[in-house]
mmCIF file of C-alpha atoms in Angstrom:
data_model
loop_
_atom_site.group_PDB
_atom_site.id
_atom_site.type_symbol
_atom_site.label_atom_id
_atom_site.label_comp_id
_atom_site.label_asym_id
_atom_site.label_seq_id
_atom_site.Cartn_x
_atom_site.Cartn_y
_atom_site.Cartn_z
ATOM 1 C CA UNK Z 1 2.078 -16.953 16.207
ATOM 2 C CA UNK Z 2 0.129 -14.193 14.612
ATOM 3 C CA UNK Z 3 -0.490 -14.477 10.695
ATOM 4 C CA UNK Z 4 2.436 -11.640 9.275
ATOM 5 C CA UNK Z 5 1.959 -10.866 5.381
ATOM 6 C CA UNK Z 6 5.319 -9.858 4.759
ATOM 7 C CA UNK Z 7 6.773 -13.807 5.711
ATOM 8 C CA UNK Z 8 3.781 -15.391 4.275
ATOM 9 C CA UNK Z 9 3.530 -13.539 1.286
ATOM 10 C CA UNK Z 10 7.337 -12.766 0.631
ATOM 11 C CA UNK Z 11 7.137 -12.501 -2.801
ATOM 12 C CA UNK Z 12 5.113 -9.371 -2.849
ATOM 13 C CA UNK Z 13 6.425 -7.864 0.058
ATOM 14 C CA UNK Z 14 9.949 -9.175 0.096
ATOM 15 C CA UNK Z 15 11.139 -8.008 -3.433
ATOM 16 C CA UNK Z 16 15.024 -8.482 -4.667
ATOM 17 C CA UNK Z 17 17.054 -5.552 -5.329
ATOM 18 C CA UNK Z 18 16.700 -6.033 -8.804
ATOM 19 C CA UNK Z 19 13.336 -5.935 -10.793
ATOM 20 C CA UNK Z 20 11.071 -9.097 -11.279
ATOM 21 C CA UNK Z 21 7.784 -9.871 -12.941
ATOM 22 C CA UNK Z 22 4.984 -11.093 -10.764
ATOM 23 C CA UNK Z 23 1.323 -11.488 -10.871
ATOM 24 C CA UNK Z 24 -0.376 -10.244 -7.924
ATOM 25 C CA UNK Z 25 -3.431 -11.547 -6.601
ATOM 26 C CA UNK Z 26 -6.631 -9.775 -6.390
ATOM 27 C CA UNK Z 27 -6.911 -8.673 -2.223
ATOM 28 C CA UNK Z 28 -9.198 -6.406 -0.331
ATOM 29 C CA UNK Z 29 -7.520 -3.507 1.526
ATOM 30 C CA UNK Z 30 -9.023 -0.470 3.585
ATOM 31 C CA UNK Z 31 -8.407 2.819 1.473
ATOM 32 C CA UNK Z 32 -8.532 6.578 1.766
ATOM 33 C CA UNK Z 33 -8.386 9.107 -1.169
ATOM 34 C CA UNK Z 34 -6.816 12.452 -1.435
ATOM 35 C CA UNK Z 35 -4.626 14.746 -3.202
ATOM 36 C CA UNK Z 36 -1.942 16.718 -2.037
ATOM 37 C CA UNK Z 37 1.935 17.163 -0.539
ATOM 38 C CA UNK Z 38 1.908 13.853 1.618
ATOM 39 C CA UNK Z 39 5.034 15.787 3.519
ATOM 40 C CA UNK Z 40 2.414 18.724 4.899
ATOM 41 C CA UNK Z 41 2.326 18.782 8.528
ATOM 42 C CA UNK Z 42 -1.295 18.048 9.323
ATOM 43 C CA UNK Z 43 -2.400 17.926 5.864
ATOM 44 C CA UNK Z 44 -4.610 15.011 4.611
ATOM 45 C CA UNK Z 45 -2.404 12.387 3.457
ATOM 46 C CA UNK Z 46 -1.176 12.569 7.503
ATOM 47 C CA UNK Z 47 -4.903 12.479 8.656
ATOM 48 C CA UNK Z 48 -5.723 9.572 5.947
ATOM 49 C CA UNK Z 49 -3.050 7.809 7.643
ATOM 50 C CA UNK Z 50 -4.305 8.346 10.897
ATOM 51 C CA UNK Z 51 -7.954 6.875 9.918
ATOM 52 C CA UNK Z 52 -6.400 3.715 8.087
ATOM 53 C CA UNK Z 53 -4.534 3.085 11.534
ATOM 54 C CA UNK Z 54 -7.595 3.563 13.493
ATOM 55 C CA UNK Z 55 -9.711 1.181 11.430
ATOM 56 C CA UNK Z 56 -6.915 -1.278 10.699
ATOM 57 C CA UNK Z 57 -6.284 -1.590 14.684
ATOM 58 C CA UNK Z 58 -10.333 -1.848 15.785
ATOM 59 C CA UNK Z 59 -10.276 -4.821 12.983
ATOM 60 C CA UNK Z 60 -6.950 -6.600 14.204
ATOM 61 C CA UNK Z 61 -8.299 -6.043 17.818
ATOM 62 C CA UNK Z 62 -11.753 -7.373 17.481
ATOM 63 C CA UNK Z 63 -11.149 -10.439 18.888
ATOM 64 C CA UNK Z 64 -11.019 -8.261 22.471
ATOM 65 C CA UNK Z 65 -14.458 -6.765 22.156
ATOM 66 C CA UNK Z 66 -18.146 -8.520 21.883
ATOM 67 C CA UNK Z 67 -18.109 -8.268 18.059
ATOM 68 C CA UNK Z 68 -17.323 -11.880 16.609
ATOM 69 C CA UNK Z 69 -15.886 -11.870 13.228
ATOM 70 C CA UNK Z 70 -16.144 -15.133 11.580
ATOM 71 C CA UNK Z 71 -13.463 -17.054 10.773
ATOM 72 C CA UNK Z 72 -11.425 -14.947 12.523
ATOM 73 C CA UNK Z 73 -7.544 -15.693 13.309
ATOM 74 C CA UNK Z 74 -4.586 -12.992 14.887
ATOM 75 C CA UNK Z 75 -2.778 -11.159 12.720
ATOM 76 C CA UNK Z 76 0.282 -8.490 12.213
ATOM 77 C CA UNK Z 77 -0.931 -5.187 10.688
ATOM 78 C CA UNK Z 78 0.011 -5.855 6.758
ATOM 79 C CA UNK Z 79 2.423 -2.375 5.729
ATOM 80 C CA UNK Z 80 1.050 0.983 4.591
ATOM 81 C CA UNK Z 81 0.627 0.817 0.935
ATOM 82 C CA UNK Z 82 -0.140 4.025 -1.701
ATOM 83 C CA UNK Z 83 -0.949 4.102 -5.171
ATOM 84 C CA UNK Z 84 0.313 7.498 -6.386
ATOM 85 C CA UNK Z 85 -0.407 9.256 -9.915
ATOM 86 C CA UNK Z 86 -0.655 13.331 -11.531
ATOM 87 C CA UNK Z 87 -2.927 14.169 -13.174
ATOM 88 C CA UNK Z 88 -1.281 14.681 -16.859
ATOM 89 C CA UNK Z 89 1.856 12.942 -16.298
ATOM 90 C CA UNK Z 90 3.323 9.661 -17.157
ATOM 91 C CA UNK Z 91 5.111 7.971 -13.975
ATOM 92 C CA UNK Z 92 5.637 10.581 -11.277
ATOM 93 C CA UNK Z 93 6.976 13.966 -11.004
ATOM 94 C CA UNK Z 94 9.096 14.391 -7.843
ATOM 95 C CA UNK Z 95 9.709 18.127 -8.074
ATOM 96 C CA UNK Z 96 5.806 18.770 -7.849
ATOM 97 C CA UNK Z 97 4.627 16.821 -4.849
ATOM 98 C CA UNK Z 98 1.440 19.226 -4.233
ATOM 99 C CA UNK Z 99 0.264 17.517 -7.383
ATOM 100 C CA UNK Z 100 0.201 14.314 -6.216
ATOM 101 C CA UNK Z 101 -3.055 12.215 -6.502
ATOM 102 C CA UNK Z 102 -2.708 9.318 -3.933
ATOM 103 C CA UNK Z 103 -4.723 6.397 -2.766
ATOM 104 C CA UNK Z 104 -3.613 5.051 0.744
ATOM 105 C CA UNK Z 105 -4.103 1.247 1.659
ATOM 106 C CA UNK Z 106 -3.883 -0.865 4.125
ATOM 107 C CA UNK Z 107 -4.006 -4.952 3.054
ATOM 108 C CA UNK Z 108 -6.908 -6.972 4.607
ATOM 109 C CA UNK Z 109 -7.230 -10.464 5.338
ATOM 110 C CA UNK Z 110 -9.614 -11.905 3.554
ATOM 111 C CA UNK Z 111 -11.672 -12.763 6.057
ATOM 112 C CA UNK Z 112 -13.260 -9.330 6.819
ATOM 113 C CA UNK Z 113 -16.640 -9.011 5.158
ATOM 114 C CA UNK Z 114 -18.765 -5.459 4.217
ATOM 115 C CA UNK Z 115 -20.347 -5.679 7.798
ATOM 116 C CA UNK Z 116 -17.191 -6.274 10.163
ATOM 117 C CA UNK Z 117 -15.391 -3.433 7.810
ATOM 118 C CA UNK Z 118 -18.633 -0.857 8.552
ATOM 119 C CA UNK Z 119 -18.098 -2.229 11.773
ATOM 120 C CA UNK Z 120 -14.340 -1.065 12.371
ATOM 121 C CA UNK Z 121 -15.288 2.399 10.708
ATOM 122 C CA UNK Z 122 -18.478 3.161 13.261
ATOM 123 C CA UNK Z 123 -16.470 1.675 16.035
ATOM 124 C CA UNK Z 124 -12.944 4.093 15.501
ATOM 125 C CA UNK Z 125 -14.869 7.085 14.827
ATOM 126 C CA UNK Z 126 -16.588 6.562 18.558
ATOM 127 C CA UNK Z 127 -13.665 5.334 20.262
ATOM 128 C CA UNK Z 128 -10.470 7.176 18.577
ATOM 129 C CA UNK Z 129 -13.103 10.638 18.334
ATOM 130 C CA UNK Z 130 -11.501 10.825 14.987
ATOM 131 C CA UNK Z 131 -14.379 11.020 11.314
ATOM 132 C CA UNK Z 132 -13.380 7.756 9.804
ATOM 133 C CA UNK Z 133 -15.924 8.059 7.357
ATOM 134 C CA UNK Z 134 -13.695 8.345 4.779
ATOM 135 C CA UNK Z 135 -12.067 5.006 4.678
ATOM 136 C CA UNK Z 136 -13.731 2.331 2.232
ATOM 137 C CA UNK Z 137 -13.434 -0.974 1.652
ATOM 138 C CA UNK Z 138 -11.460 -1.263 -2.120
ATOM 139 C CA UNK Z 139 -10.864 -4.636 -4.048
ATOM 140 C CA UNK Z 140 -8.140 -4.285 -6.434
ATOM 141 C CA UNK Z 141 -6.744 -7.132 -8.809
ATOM 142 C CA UNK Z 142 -3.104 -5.734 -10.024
ATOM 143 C CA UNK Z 143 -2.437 -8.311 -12.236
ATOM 144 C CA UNK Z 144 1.295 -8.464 -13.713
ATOM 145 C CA UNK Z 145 3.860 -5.917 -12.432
ATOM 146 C CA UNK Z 146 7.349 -5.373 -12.413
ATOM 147 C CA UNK Z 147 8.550 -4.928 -8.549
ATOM 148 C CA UNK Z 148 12.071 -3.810 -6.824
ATOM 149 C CA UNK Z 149 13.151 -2.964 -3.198
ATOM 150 C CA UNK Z 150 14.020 0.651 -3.476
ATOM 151 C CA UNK Z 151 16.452 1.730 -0.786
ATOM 152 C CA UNK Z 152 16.456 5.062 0.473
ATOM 153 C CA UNK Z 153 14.916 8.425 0.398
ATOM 154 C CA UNK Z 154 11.797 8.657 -1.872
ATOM 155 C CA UNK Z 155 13.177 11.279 -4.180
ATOM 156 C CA UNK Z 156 15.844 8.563 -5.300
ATOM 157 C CA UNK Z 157 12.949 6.590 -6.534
ATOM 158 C CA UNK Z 158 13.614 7.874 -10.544
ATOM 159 C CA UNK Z 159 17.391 6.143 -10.301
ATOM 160 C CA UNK Z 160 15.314 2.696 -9.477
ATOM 161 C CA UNK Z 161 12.498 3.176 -11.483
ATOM 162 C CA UNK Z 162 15.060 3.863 -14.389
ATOM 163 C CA UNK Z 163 16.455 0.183 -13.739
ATOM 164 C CA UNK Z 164 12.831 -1.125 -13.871
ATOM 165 C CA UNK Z 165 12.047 0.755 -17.434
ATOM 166 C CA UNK Z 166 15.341 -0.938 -18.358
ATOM 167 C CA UNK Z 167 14.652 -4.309 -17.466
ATOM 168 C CA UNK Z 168 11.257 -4.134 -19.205
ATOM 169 C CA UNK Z 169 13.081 -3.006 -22.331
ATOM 170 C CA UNK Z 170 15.486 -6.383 -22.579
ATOM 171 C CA UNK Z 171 12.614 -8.644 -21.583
ATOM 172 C CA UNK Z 172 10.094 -8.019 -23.915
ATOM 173 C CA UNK Z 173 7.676 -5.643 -21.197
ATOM 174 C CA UNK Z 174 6.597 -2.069 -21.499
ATOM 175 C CA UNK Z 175 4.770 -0.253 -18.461
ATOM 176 C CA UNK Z 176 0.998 -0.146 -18.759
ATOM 177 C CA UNK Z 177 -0.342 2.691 -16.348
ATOM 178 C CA UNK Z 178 -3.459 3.648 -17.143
ATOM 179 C CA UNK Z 179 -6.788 4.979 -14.476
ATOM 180 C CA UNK Z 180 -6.946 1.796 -12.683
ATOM 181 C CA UNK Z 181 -3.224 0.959 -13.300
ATOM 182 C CA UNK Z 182 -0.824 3.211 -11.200
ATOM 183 C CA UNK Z 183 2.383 3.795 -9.549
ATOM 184 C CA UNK Z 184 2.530 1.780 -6.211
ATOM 185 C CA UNK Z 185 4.601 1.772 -2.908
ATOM 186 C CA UNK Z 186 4.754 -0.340 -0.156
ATOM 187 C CA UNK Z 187 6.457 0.910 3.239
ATOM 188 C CA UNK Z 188 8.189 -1.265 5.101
ATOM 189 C CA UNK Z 189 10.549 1.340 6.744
ATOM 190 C CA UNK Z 190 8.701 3.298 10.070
ATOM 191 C CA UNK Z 191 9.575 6.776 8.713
ATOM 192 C CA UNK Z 192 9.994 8.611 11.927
ATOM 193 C CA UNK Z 193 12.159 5.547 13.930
ATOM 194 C CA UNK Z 194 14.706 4.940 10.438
ATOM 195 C CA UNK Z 195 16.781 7.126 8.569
ATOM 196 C CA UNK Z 196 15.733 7.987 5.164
ATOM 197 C CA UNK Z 197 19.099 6.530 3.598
ATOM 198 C CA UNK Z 198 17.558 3.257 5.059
ATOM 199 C CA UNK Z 199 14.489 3.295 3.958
ATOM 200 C CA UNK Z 200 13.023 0.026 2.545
ATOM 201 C CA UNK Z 201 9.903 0.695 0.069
ATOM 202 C CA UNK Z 202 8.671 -2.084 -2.433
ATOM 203 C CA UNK Z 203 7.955 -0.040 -5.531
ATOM 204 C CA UNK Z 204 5.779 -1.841 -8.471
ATOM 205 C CA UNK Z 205 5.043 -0.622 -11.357
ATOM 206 C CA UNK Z 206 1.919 -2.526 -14.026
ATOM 207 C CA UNK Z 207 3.332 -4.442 -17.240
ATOM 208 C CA UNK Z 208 2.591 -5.817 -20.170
ATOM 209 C CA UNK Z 209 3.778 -8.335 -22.792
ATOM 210 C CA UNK Z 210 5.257 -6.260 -25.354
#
């Protein structure tokens, strides 16, 4: 059985629907930058996409080619992840989404070094004829969040997120965005297959002891 994520690492994937404190672990993801309206047909949250899937499916793959990767095991594609802030505004503003700053992830095991990840990048660019030059390899170290399962379209989010601020209130929390500290999402719904009333998407928000 292939290594899945989402059953081994239930608690960060797997939320309740109601909010909960948990300290995530520092992890190692492939990432691509950009700003924009991620609904724009063509536009380049859609072609960041596209190079995280190309790179994320050379790596996962590997195993089939000559490149060795050591310590190598099979694997399910972790979820598409995105850390999403304005520039200017506290949380996120729904009504203005060709403001929206976004970094899009895909989790890594942590078996992938520097040189198998340049290796994924050189080998999708030849082989999918698509520039994957801008995907990098980012370490990030969230630390203590608050998390929920958020059902449904993404402009319900503020009704959840409301329930989170509230939570943090009676338990002695307060959010703590900040540059490095941001909104986050975690897709566990296939977009174009479900229908956006059942949509499944882990938001998480960063804490702090009030």
């Amino acid at each position: 059985m292939a290594f899945d994520f989402k059953k081994e690492y239930k608690e960060f994937y797997m939320p309740k629907n109601k909010p909960g404190i948990v300290e995530v672990p520092k992890a190692n993801y492939i990432a691509v930058r950009g700003k924009g309206d991620p609904n724009e047909e063509g536009g380049a949250y859609q072609q960041a996409i596209s190079v995280l899937y190309a790179v994320a499916y050379t790596l996962k793959m590997s195993y089939k080619t000559d490149y060795r990767i050591e310590g190598f095991f099979e694997y399910v594609v972790p979820p598409l992840e995105g850390f999403w802030w304005q520039e200017g505004v506290e949380g996120v503003d729904y009504s203005d989404k060709s403001t929206f700053c976004w970094i899009s992830l895909i989790r890594l095991p942590d078996f992938i070094s520097r040189a198998d990840f340049d290796w994924a990048v050189e080998t999708a660019t030849k082989k999918k004829k698509l520039d994957c030059s801008a995907a990098e390899l980012l370490t990030i170290d969230e630390g203590l969040c608050v998390q929920i399962m958020h059902h449904g379209p993404f402009d319900d989010e503020p009704a959840t997120v409301e329930i989170m601020n509230k939570y943090l209130d009676e338990n002695g929390y307060e959010n703590d965005f900040s540059e490095t500290r941001m909104h986050h999402e975690i897709y566990l719904s296939d977009a174009r297959k479900v229908a956006p009333e059942k949509w499944k998407t882990v938001i998480r928000h960063p804490v702090r002891k009030r």
